[in-house]
PDB file of C-alpha atoms in Angstrom:
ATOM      1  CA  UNK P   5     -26.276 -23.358 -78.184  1.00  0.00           C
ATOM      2  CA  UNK P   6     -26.868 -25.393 -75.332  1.00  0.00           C
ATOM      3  CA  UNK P   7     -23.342 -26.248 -74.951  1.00  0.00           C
ATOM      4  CA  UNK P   8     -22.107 -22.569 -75.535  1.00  0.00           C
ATOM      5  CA  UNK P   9     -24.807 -22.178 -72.120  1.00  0.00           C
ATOM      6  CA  UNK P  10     -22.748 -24.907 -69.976  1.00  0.00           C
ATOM      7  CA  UNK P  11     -19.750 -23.735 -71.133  1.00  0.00           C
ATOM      8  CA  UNK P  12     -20.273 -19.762 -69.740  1.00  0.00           C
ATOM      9  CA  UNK P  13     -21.940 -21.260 -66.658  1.00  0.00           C
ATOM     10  CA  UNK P  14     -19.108 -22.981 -65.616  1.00  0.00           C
ATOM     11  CA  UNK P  15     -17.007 -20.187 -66.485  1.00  0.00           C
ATOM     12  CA  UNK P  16     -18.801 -18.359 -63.966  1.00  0.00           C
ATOM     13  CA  UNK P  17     -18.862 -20.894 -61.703  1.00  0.00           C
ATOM     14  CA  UNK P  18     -15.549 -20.964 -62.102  1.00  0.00           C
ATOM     15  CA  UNK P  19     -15.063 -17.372 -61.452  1.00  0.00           C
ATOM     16  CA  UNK P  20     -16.672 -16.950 -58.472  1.00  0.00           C
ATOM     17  CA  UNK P  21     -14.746 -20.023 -56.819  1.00  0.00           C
ATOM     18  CA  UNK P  22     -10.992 -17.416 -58.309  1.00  0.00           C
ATOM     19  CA  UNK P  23     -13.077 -14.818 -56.102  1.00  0.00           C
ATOM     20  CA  UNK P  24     -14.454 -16.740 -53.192  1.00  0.00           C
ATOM     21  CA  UNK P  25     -10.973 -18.690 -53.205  1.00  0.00           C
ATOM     22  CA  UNK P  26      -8.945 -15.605 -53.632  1.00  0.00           C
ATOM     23  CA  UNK P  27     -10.795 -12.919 -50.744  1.00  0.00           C
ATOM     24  CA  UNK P  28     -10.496 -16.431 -48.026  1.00  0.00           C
ATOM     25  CA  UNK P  29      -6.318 -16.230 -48.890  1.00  0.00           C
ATOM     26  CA  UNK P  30      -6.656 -12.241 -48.381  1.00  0.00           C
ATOM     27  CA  UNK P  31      -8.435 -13.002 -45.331  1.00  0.00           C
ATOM     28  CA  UNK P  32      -6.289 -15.870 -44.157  1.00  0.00           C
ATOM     29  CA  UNK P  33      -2.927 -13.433 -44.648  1.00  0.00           C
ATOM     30  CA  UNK P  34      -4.798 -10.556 -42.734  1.00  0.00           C
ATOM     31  CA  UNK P  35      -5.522 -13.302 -39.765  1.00  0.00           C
ATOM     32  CA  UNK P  36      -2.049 -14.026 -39.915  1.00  0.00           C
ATOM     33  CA  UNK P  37      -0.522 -10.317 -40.126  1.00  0.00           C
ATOM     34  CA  UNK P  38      -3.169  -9.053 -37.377  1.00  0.00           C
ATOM     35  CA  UNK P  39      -1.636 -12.597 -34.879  1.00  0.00           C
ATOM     36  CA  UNK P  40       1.851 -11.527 -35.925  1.00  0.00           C
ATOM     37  CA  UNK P  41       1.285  -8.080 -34.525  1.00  0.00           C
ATOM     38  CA  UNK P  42      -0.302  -9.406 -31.260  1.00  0.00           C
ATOM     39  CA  UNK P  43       2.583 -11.305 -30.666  1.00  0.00           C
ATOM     40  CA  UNK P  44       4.941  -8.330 -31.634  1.00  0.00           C
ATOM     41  CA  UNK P  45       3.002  -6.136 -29.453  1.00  0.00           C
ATOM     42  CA  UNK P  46       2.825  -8.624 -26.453  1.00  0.00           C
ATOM     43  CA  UNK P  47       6.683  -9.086 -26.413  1.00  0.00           C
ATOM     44  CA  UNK P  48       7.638  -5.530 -26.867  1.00  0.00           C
ATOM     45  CA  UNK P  49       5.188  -5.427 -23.923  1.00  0.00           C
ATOM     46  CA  UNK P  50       6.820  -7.987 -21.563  1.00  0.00           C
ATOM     47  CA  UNK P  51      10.082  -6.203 -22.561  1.00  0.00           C
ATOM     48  CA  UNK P  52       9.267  -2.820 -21.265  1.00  0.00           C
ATOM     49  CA  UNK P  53       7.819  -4.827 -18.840  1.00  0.00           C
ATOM     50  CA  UNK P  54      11.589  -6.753 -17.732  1.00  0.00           C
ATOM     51  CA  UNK P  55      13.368  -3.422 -18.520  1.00  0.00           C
ATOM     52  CA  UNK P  56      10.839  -1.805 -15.659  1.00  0.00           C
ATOM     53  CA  UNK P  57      11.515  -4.416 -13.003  1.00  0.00           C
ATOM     54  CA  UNK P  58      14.843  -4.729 -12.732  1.00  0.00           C
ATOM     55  CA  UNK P  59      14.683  -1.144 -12.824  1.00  0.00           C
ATOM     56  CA  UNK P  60      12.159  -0.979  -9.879  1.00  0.00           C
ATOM     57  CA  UNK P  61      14.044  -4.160  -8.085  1.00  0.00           C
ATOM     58  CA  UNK P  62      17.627  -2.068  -8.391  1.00  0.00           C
ATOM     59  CA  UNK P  63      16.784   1.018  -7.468  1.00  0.00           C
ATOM     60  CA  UNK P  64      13.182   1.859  -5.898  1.00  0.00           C
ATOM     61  CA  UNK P  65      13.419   3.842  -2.578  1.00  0.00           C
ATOM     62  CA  UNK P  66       9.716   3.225  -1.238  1.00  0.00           C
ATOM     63  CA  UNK P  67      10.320  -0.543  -1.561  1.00  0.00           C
ATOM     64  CA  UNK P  68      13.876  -0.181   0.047  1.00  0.00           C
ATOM     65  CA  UNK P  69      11.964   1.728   2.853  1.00  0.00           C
ATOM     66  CA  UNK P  70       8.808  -0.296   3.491  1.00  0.00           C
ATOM     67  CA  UNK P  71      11.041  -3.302   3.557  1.00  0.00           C
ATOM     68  CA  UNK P  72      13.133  -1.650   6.325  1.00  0.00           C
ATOM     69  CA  UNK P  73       9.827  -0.607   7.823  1.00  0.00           C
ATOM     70  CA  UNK P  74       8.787  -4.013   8.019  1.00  0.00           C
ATOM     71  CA  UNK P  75      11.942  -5.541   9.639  1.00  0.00           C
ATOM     72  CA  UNK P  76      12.033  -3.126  12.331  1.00  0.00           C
ATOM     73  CA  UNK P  77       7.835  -2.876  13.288  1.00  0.00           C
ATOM     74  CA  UNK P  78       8.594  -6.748  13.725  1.00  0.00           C
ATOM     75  CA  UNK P  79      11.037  -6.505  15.752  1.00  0.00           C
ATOM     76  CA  UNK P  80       9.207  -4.572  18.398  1.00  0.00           C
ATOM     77  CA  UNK P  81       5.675  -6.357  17.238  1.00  0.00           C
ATOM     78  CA  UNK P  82       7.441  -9.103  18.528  1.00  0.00           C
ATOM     79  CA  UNK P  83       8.498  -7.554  22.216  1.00  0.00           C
ATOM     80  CA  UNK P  84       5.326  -5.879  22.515  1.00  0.00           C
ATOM     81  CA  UNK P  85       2.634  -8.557  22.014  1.00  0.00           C
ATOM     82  CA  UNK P  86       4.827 -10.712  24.586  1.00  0.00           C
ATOM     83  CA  UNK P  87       2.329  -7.717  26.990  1.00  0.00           C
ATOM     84  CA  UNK P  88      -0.804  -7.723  25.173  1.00  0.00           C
ATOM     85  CA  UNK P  89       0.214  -4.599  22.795  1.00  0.00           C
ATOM     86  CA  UNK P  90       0.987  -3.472  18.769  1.00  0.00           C
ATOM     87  CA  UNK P  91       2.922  -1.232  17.549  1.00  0.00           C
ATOM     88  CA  UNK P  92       0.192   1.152  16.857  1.00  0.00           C
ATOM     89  CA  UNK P  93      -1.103   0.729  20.197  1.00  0.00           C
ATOM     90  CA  UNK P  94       2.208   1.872  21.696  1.00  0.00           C
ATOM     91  CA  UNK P  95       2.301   4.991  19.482  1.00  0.00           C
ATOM     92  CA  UNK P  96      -1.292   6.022  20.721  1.00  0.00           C
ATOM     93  CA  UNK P  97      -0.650   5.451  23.891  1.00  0.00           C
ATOM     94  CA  UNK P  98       2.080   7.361  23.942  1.00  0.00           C
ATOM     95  CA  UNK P  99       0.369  10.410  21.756  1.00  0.00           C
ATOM     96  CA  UNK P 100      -2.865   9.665  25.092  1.00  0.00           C
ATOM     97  CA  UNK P 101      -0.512  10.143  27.851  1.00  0.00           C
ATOM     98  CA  UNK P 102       2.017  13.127  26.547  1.00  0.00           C
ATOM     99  CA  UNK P 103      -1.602  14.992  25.428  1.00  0.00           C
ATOM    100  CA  UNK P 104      -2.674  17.812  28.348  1.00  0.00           C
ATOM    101  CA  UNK P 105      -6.383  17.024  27.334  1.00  0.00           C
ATOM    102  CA  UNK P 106      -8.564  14.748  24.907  1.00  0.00           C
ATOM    103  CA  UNK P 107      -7.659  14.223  21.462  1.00  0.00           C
ATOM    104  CA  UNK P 108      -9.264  13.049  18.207  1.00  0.00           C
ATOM    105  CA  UNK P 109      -9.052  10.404  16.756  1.00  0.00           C
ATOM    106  CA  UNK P 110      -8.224  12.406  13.553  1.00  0.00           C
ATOM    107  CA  UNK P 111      -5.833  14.409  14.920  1.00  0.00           C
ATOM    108  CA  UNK P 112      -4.298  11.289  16.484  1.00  0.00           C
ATOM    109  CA  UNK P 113      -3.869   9.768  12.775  1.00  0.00           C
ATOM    110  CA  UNK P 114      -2.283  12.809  11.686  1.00  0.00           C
ATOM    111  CA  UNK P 115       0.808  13.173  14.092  1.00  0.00           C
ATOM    112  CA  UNK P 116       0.991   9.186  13.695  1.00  0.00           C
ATOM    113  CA  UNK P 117       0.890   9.538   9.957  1.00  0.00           C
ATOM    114  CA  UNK P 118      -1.504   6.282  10.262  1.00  0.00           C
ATOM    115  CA  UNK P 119      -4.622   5.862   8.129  1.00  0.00           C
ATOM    116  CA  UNK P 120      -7.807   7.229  10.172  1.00  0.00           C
ATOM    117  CA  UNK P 121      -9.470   3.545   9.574  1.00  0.00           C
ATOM    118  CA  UNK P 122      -6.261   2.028  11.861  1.00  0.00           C
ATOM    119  CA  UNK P 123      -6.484   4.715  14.775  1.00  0.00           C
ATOM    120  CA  UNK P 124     -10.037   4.364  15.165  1.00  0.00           C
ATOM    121  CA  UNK P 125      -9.748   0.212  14.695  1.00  0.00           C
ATOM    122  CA  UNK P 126      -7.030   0.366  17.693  1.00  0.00           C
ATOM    123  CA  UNK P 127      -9.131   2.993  19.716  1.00  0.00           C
ATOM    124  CA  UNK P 128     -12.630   0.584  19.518  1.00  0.00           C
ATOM    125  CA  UNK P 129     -10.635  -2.523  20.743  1.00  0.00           C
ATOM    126  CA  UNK P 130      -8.506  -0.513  23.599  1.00  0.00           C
ATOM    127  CA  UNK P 131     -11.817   0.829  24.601  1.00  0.00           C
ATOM    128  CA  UNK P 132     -13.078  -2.542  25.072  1.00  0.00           C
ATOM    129  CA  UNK P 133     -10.302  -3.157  26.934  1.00  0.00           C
ATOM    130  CA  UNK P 134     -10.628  -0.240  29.330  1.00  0.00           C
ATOM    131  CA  UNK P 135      -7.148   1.689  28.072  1.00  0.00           C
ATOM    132  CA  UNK P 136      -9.126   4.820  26.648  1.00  0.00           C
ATOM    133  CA  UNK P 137     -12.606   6.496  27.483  1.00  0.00           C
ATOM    134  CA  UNK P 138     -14.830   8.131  25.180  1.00  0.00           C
ATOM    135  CA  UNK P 139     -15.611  11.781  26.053  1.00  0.00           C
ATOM    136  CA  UNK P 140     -17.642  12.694  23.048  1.00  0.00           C
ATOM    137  CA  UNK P 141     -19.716  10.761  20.285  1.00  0.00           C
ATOM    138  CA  UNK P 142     -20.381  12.047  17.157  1.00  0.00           C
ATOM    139  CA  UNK P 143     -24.582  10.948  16.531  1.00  0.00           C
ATOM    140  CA  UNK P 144     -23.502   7.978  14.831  1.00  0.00           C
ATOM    141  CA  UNK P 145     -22.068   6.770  18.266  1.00  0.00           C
ATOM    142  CA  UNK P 146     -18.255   7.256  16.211  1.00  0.00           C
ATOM    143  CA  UNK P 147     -15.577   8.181  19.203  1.00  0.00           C
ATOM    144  CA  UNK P 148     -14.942  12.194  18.773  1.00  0.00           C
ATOM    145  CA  UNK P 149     -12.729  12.541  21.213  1.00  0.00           C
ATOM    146  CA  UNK P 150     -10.751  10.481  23.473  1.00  0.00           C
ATOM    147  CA  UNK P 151      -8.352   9.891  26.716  1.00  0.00           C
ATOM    148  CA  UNK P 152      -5.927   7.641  28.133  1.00  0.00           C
ATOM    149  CA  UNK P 153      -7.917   5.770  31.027  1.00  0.00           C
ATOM    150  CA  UNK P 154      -5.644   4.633  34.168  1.00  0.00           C
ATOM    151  CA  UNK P 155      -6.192   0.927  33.035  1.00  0.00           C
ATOM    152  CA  UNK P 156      -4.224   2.355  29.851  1.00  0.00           C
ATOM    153  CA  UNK P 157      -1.327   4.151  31.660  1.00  0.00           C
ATOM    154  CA  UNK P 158      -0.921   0.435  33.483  1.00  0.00           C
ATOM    155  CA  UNK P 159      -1.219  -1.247  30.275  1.00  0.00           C
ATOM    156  CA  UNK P 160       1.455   1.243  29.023  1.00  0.00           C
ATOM    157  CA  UNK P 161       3.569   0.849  31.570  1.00  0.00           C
ATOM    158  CA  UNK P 162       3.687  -2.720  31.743  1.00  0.00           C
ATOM    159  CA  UNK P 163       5.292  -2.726  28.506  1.00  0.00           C
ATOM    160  CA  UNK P 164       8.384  -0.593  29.678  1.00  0.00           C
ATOM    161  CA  UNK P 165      10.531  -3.763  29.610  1.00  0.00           C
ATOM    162  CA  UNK P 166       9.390  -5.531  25.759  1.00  0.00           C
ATOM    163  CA  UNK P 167       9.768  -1.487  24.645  1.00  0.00           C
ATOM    164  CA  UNK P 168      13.178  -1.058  25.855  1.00  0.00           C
ATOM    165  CA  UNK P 169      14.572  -4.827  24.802  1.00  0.00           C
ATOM    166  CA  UNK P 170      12.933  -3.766  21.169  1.00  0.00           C
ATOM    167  CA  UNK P 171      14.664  -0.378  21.182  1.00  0.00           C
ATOM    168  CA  UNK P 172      17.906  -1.550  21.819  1.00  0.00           C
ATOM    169  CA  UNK P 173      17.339  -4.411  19.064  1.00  0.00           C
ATOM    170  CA  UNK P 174      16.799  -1.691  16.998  1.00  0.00           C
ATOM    171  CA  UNK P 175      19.873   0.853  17.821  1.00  0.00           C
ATOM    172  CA  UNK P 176      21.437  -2.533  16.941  1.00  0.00           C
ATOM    173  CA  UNK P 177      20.451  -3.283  13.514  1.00  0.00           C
ATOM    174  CA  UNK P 178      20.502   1.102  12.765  1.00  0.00           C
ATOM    175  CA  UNK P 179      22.965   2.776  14.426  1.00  0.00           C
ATOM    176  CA  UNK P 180      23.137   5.318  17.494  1.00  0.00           C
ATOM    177  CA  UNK P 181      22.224   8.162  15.249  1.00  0.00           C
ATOM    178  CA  UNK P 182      19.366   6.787  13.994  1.00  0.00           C
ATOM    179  CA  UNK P 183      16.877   8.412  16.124  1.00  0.00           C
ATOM    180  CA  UNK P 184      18.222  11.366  15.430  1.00  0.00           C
ATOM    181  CA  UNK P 185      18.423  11.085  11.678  1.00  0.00           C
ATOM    182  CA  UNK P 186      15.050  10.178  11.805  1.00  0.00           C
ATOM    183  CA  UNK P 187      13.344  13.016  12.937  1.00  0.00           C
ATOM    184  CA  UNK P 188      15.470  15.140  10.598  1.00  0.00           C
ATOM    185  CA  UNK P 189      13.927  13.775   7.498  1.00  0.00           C
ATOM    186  CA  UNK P 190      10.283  13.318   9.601  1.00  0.00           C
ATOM    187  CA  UNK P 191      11.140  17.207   9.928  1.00  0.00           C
ATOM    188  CA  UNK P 192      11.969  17.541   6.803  1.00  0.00           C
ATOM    189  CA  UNK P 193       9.716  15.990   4.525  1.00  0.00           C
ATOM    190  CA  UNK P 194       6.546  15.421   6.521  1.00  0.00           C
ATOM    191  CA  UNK P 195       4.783  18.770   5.891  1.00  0.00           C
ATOM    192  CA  UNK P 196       5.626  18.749   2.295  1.00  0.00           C
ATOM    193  CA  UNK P 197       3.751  15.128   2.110  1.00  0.00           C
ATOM    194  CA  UNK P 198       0.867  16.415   3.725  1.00  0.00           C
ATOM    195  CA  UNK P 199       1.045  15.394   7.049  1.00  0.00           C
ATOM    196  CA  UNK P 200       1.870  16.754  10.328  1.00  0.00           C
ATOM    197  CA  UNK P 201       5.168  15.165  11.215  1.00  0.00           C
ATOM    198  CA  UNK P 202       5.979  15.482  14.948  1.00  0.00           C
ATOM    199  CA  UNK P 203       8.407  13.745  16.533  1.00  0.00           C
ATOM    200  CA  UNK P 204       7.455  10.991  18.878  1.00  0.00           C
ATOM    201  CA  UNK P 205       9.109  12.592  21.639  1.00  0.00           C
ATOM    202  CA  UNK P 206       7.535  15.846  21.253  1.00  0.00           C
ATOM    203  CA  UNK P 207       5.276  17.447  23.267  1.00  0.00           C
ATOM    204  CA  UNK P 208       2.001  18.060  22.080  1.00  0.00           C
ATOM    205  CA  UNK P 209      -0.369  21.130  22.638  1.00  0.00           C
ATOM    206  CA  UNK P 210      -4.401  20.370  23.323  1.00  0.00           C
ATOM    207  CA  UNK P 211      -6.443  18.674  20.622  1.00  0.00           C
TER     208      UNK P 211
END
């Protein structure tokens, strides 16, 4: 009797190592089958992934553009800060001097199609410099309104020379017809983008 006892407790014993043994296999191939997939999933990832950059690299206007963009703001960074003067600078200078009255700084941004946070960096350090005054404040002490200061229409002037070596390094590299081109597609496209295209050569009505 006693060894009929030993005999069924081994058996089940036994048993429950076929179990134990057999759900750690099931959960071994699952580990397995769920890794598999990961790694399936990660290279039909970093395939869509290739497929999408040499897409973007052959083809992508914006890059194509901004690249341009770049080449060409350096060129005439490069004249300009020879006088103490960006880019940016220039262009708001320009907007200051062609405007019959003071402008704001938000109005400035949009015929610049610059980001609000750049015109009104540039405007705080050419006020420090004495190229713009302040005419109104909002209660914060933010600039409202501004105008072109005589210490800024000296500053712009002064630059007549870096402007005009940049420009023609830049007919150059584009063409004659650039310019012109230009403010076709400025004309053409600005409004539907959402800003107020108008040509840098323009003149401008009150603010």
């Amino acid at each position: 009797m006693l060894a009929m006892l030993e005999v069924l407790q081994i058996g089940r014993m036994s048993c429950r190592y076929t179990t134990t043994r057999s759900t750690l296999l099931q959960d071994d191939v699952a580990a397995t089958q769920e890794a598999s997939d990961i790694r399936g999933a990660r290279i039909r990832q970093h395939a869509i992934a290739d497929d999408l950059a040499e897409e973007v690299r052959g083809a992508c206007l914006g890059m194509r553009v901004a690249r341009l963009h770049r080449i060409v703001a350096r060129v005439y960074e490069q004249a300009l800060q020879t006088v103490g003067l960006s880019l940016p600078q220039m262009e708001i200078l320009t907007e200051l001097i062609s405007a019959t009255g003071p402008v704001r700084p938000a109005a400035l941004a949009a015929r610049l199609m610059l980001e609000r946070s750049t015109v009104s960096r540039n405007l705080a350090l050419m006020q420090k410099r004495g190229w713009v005054t302040v005419v109104e404040t909002s209660p914060t002490g933010r600039a409202m309104s501004v105008t072109i200061a005589d210490t800024g229409v000296a500053a712009f002037t002064s630059a007549s020379t870096a402007w005009r070596s940049a420009q023609t390094s830049a007919a150059t590299m584009l063409g004659p017809a650039a310019a012109s081109m230009l403010d076709q597609w400025l004309d053409l496209y600005g409004h539907s983008t959402g800003f107020s295209a108008i040509r840098p050569h323009s003149a401008h009505e009150p603010s």
